């Protein structure tokens, strides 16, 4: 027997219009533009989105087709981000930070005919243009006065002119809530980038969960600093959560120097900020050297890598700033788990809990399994392959029928290995492919790297598995020494012996001048294995 | 083009199991039981729900069928509340407070074969039994030692024995998220009660929205006092929001004397409490007379009627307790709107904003229309019929094809009249059917009653419309004087002239000893109209 409730689809345009109607005076602050800070209220934002959407349809864009963008964060990109999916089309947010051939590969795969280009990405777009097989229409996210005098792009449209041709009172269409909304590609360390095709339903539910009570829990009195790019994981869902909750959205734009972010935090009255741990480490360094404070900042969300405990402790003790450690990946839309502090936890234990990746939000689930796929206990000790399921997890990659991401029960492989404790808190110990499997036991390359990086002479460390006739695999440690330091293998091995189990100690330590990295700054272990781990 | 996201239904069992897995140590506190307070953690709660659900199916209950309950709030009723819908059946929560013939009418309409009975409702159930056409199996929500020695109910089952026969590791089934979950009847002042058949989807989305950031926004550090009965509006969604957020749930049980609630607030460390304004007025009176404080209480939600501004001001000023004014009705599952304070509102203006019914949560929408159904402006002045739509609004009444609740566009008639201001905040001015339409203008019976009730000699006031040859309708004011007071019509009219417009002044004032009330305490205006407003 079905209930007798009203049945309307979960659509992203509903979140935007909610912001316009009930938090209409709240602002989107675009701080990264050449001509200065622009402030736009949610009422005007929604109106401009309606104008843009109706203009695109009038120009011949069709519901279901993919449009591309190549842009940093500001209100114009945000408008594209809402207008395209709201009208029933799909926005492919290309990542200007990856290699041009990866951008071209992705845009050719998505067959985008229209491409929105940040004036700041004009040169990149000009370079890409000959390789983009489907792009017919180029739109520069600019005011008429900012249009370039010359460009090799064929007849680019001016965004503001296009928008002005649309209808402010246009009404958003209704359609199946499972309709695709945005398309985001992994930065992929192995093979070509893979696309995650998000849906309205998944994105709405993600936004409701992520901003929810006890999770990130921000409201209309909050001012969010969002360096997280719209082209990655939907900007950590903030384009949706801000209109939903009425929180202010401050986009710092492209340049993310810590000193500039610090200034924005104070000047804009930021209460809640999102950034990777290295940014906070640098900001703390500035504050230690130059004095000052963090203004109204009360909470931060860190992601990308586990936050150092000392950093979280300093932020809380000296500046009253509480850290939330979030974990997610392209395949989980945005945040998948967060560091939850159970009530009654002694203050002294809280920082350590915040260093874990934590628990999933309601609507999703995690588990760990062994190599054969059998579930492992939640005892905080068993290490297994992390699997995840839920409304905002990807089922299959975009146009990649050759890759299987989820099993028959709907569990998605994350490619990470982790422990889960009895309170359900998850801790990632390594990437599956980076594990060293020695004598049937697992050695975490991350834990070993972190231990080595603690040595005062070490700038950077990387661990890979090398084949071994008896133990199957053994760890090889690569070390980049700090300038003017020359640690020996013996010194390092003695140092590590105080930090890790004896059987974890690397048989071989190699000193190098630098390590290869991906475009997004991760150590490129495939290249290291290619060079050092050939059997 | 559909997204490539995992597709799982939104089911209530998911919220329960989330609580068990990630907030497993949190408690449900049942304080209203004869044998003392019982405390049950969420892990055990979920296990007992699984046992109950599997036992019911083993006993022959079938997915899709309706089971009934007649009970106050405690963990056993909560278990029934989760287990029955979780297994794909529907729980009809009968209201023990309405007239027995209304209970029988509703249970006969829903055709419940099984009825869960609170031992405290045993006598009522015995009286009802001969009139219940479909009930075959009676289950007393009791431990074996609490089973009655004699009862006229035929072979009632002991709840704990039934539960013990079930399987703790049973897995919840998956089904269409639009499946009916609970059935709740209006207390209906006109005609027989009407049933609202809630769905899993609507209830999950309601819970996510109501506990959301900026709305009620409670988390795992909160302790909720929930006098709101499970048999009305899903207990204000707390059976779902608490497992979802990890907040503690304290059920005071049947008896809701203010002194007892005050003691529970302090003793149980309640941080967030829900109750109607009269309860808070009484609690404030106790505190003024006897001293003391409200312990850890930080926020309250009031509903049922608009909270007096003086009460909210006193709670905030003297006890640091912030008020959230919530509004909803049986047809909106639970809360539909709440008093939202826009950022930057001067402190002096906040109380007045909290007295309004406020804005809807994301996922729902309100509007006002004139008698012909044309939308009226959001200017804070225009008064119109309040309509509402959204995921948690009822579309049609249960087995009442003769009543139309929503129009072709999906707008539901609330039966209220209201204003909406430019910030979207709604203020209810009257029930549509209680309005006095005088010379083409509307007089709010509520505003006129409130004005009259402000006179020191007045205990209770009611206003109804009486037919008038020239003005179409004019207000008639009925007054119950305070004991030993005898105000005159002239005194009252002079007093009202300082409060309302001259053309609102009632032509006639009638003094009575008492006013007729419904079972739930509302003035029965149908009876007044029957007696005083015949043309």
PDB file of N, CA and C in Angstrom, chain B residues 359-390:
ATOM      1  N   UNK B 359       8.883  30.332   8.124  1.00  0.00           N
ATOM      2  CA  UNK B 359       9.165  29.885   6.760  1.00  0.00           C
ATOM      3  C   UNK B 359       9.158  28.358   6.669  1.00  0.00           C
ATOM      4  N   UNK B 360       8.886  27.818   5.470  1.00  0.00           N
ATOM      5  CA  UNK B 360       8.939  26.359   5.305  1.00  0.00           C
ATOM      6  C   UNK B 360      10.387  25.887   5.155  1.00  0.00           C
ATOM      7  N   UNK B 361      10.609  24.615   5.365  1.00  0.00           N
ATOM      8  CA  UNK B 361      11.932  24.035   5.133  1.00  0.00           C
ATOM      9  C   UNK B 361      12.103  23.771   3.646  1.00  0.00           C
ATOM     10  N   UNK B 362      13.374  23.695   3.220  1.00  0.00           N
ATOM     11  CA  UNK B 362      13.668  23.331   1.834  1.00  0.00           C
ATOM     12  C   UNK B 362      12.961  22.010   1.513  1.00  0.00           C
ATOM     13  N   UNK B 363      12.261  21.973   0.373  1.00  0.00           N
ATOM     14  CA  UNK B 363      11.483  20.785   0.023  1.00  0.00           C
ATOM     15  C   UNK B 363       9.992  21.026   0.167  1.00  0.00           C
ATOM     16  N   UNK B 364       9.643  22.242   0.599  1.00  0.00           N
ATOM     17  CA  UNK B 364       8.231  22.579   0.718  1.00  0.00           C
ATOM     18  C   UNK B 364       8.051  24.059   0.422  1.00  0.00           C
ATOM     19  N   UNK B 365       6.807  24.475   0.288  1.00  0.00           N
ATOM     20  CA  UNK B 365       6.528  25.832  -0.188  1.00  0.00           C
ATOM     21  C   UNK B 365       5.166  26.268   0.346  1.00  0.00           C
ATOM     22  N   UNK B 366       5.028  27.549   0.625  1.00  0.00           N
ATOM     23  CA  UNK B 366       3.734  28.083   1.048  1.00  0.00           C
ATOM     24  C   UNK B 366       3.326  29.238   0.140  1.00  0.00           C
ATOM     25  N   UNK B 367       2.034  29.493   0.055  1.00  0.00           N
ATOM     26  CA  UNK B 367       1.550  30.701  -0.618  1.00  0.00           C
ATOM     27  C   UNK B 367       0.185  31.051  -0.042  1.00  0.00           C
ATOM     28  N   UNK B 368      -0.258  32.281  -0.302  1.00  0.00           N
ATOM     29  CA  UNK B 368      -1.611  32.671   0.077  1.00  0.00           C
ATOM     30  C   UNK B 368      -2.375  33.062  -1.188  1.00  0.00           C
ATOM     31  N   UNK B 369      -3.676  32.730  -1.200  1.00  0.00           N
ATOM     32  CA  UNK B 369      -4.511  33.018  -2.370  1.00  0.00           C
ATOM     33  C   UNK B 369      -5.823  33.649  -1.909  1.00  0.00           C
ATOM     34  N   UNK B 370      -6.470  34.364  -2.841  1.00  0.00           N
ATOM     35  CA  UNK B 370      -7.763  34.956  -2.498  1.00  0.00           C
ATOM     36  C   UNK B 370      -8.876  33.919  -2.678  1.00  0.00           C
ATOM     37  N   UNK B 371     -10.111  34.346  -2.483  1.00  0.00           N
ATOM     38  CA  UNK B 371     -11.233  33.405  -2.547  1.00  0.00           C
ATOM     39  C   UNK B 371     -11.328  32.696  -3.892  1.00  0.00           C
ATOM     40  N   UNK B 372     -10.806  33.343  -4.940  1.00  0.00           N
ATOM     41  CA  UNK B 372     -10.856  32.733  -6.279  1.00  0.00           C
ATOM     42  C   UNK B 372      -9.602  31.928  -6.596  1.00  0.00           C
ATOM     43  N   UNK B 373      -8.683  31.825  -5.649  1.00  0.00           N
ATOM     44  CA  UNK B 373      -7.480  31.020  -5.873  1.00  0.00           C
ATOM     45  C   UNK B 373      -6.335  31.761  -6.530  1.00  0.00           C
ATOM     46  N   UNK B 374      -6.428  33.087  -6.665  1.00  0.00           N
ATOM     47  CA  UNK B 374      -5.314  33.852  -7.244  1.00  0.00           C
ATOM     48  C   UNK B 374      -4.278  34.160  -6.173  1.00  0.00           C
ATOM     49  N   UNK B 375      -3.003  33.928  -6.492  1.00  0.00           N
ATOM     50  CA  UNK B 375      -1.942  34.207  -5.510  1.00  0.00           C
ATOM     51  C   UNK B 375      -1.949  35.668  -5.087  1.00  0.00           C
ATOM     52  N   UNK B 376      -1.683  35.894  -3.804  1.00  0.00           N
ATOM     53  CA  UNK B 376      -1.641  37.247  -3.244  1.00  0.00           C
ATOM     54  C   UNK B 376      -0.186  37.626  -2.971  1.00  0.00           C
ATOM     55  N   UNK B 377       0.086  38.931  -2.901  1.00  0.00           N
ATOM     56  CA  UNK B 377       1.486  39.364  -2.732  1.00  0.00           C
ATOM     57  C   UNK B 377       2.067  39.005  -1.354  1.00  0.00           C
ATOM     58  N   UNK B 378       3.403  38.885  -1.337  1.00  0.00           N
ATOM     59  CA  UNK B 378       4.132  38.645  -0.088  1.00  0.00           C
ATOM     60  C   UNK B 378       4.561  39.992   0.465  1.00  0.00           C
ATOM     61  N   UNK B 379       3.597  40.719   1.011  1.00  0.00           N
ATOM     62  CA  UNK B 379       3.899  42.063   1.487  1.00  0.00           C
ATOM     63  C   UNK B 379       3.640  42.224   2.972  1.00  0.00           C
ATOM     64  N   UNK B 380       3.290  41.141   3.652  1.00  0.00           N
ATOM     65  CA  UNK B 380       3.035  41.219   5.084  1.00  0.00           C
ATOM     66  C   UNK B 380       1.678  41.825   5.410  1.00  0.00           C
ATOM     67  N   UNK B 381       0.958  42.283   4.403  1.00  0.00           N
ATOM     68  CA  UNK B 381      -0.326  42.938   4.645  1.00  0.00           C
ATOM     69  C   UNK B 381      -1.486  42.113   4.082  1.00  0.00           C
ATOM     70  N   UNK B 382      -1.340  41.640   2.851  1.00  0.00           N
ATOM     71  CA  UNK B 382      -2.417  40.877   2.221  1.00  0.00           C
ATOM     72  C   UNK B 382      -2.699  39.608   3.020  1.00  0.00           C
ATOM     73  N   UNK B 383      -3.970  39.365   3.286  1.00  0.00           N
ATOM     74  CA  UNK B 383      -4.377  38.165   4.025  1.00  0.00           C
ATOM     75  C   UNK B 383      -5.071  37.230   3.049  1.00  0.00           C
ATOM     76  N   UNK B 384      -4.644  35.970   3.031  1.00  0.00           N
ATOM     77  CA  UNK B 384      -5.266  35.031   2.099  1.00  0.00           C
ATOM     78  C   UNK B 384      -5.310  33.621   2.663  1.00  0.00           C
ATOM     79  N   UNK B 385      -5.929  32.743   1.912  1.00  0.00           N
ATOM     80  CA  UNK B 385      -6.004  31.335   2.311  1.00  0.00           C
ATOM     81  C   UNK B 385      -4.623  30.716   2.157  1.00  0.00           C
ATOM     82  N   UNK B 386      -4.164  30.060   3.204  1.00  0.00           N
ATOM     83  CA  UNK B 386      -2.821  29.482   3.191  1.00  0.00           C
ATOM     84  C   UNK B 386      -2.845  28.131   2.480  1.00  0.00           C
ATOM     85  N   UNK B 387      -1.963  27.990   1.488  1.00  0.00           N
ATOM     86  CA  UNK B 387      -1.800  26.713   0.783  1.00  0.00           C
ATOM     87  C   UNK B 387      -0.351  26.265   0.917  1.00  0.00           C
ATOM     88  N   UNK B 388      -0.160  24.964   0.822  1.00  0.00           N
ATOM     89  CA  UNK B 388       1.166  24.426   1.088  1.00  0.00           C
ATOM     90  C   UNK B 388       1.411  23.231   0.186  1.00  0.00           C
ATOM     91  N   UNK B 389       2.670  23.047  -0.216  1.00  0.00           N
ATOM     92  CA  UNK B 389       3.005  21.836  -0.979  1.00  0.00           C
ATOM     93  C   UNK B 389       4.407  21.369  -0.607  1.00  0.00           C
ATOM     94  N   UNK B 390       4.672  20.100  -0.856  1.00  0.00           N
ATOM     95  CA  UNK B 390       6.000  19.580  -0.544  1.00  0.00           C
ATOM     96  C   UNK B 390       5.988  18.090  -0.269  1.00  0.00           C
TER      97      UNK B 390
END
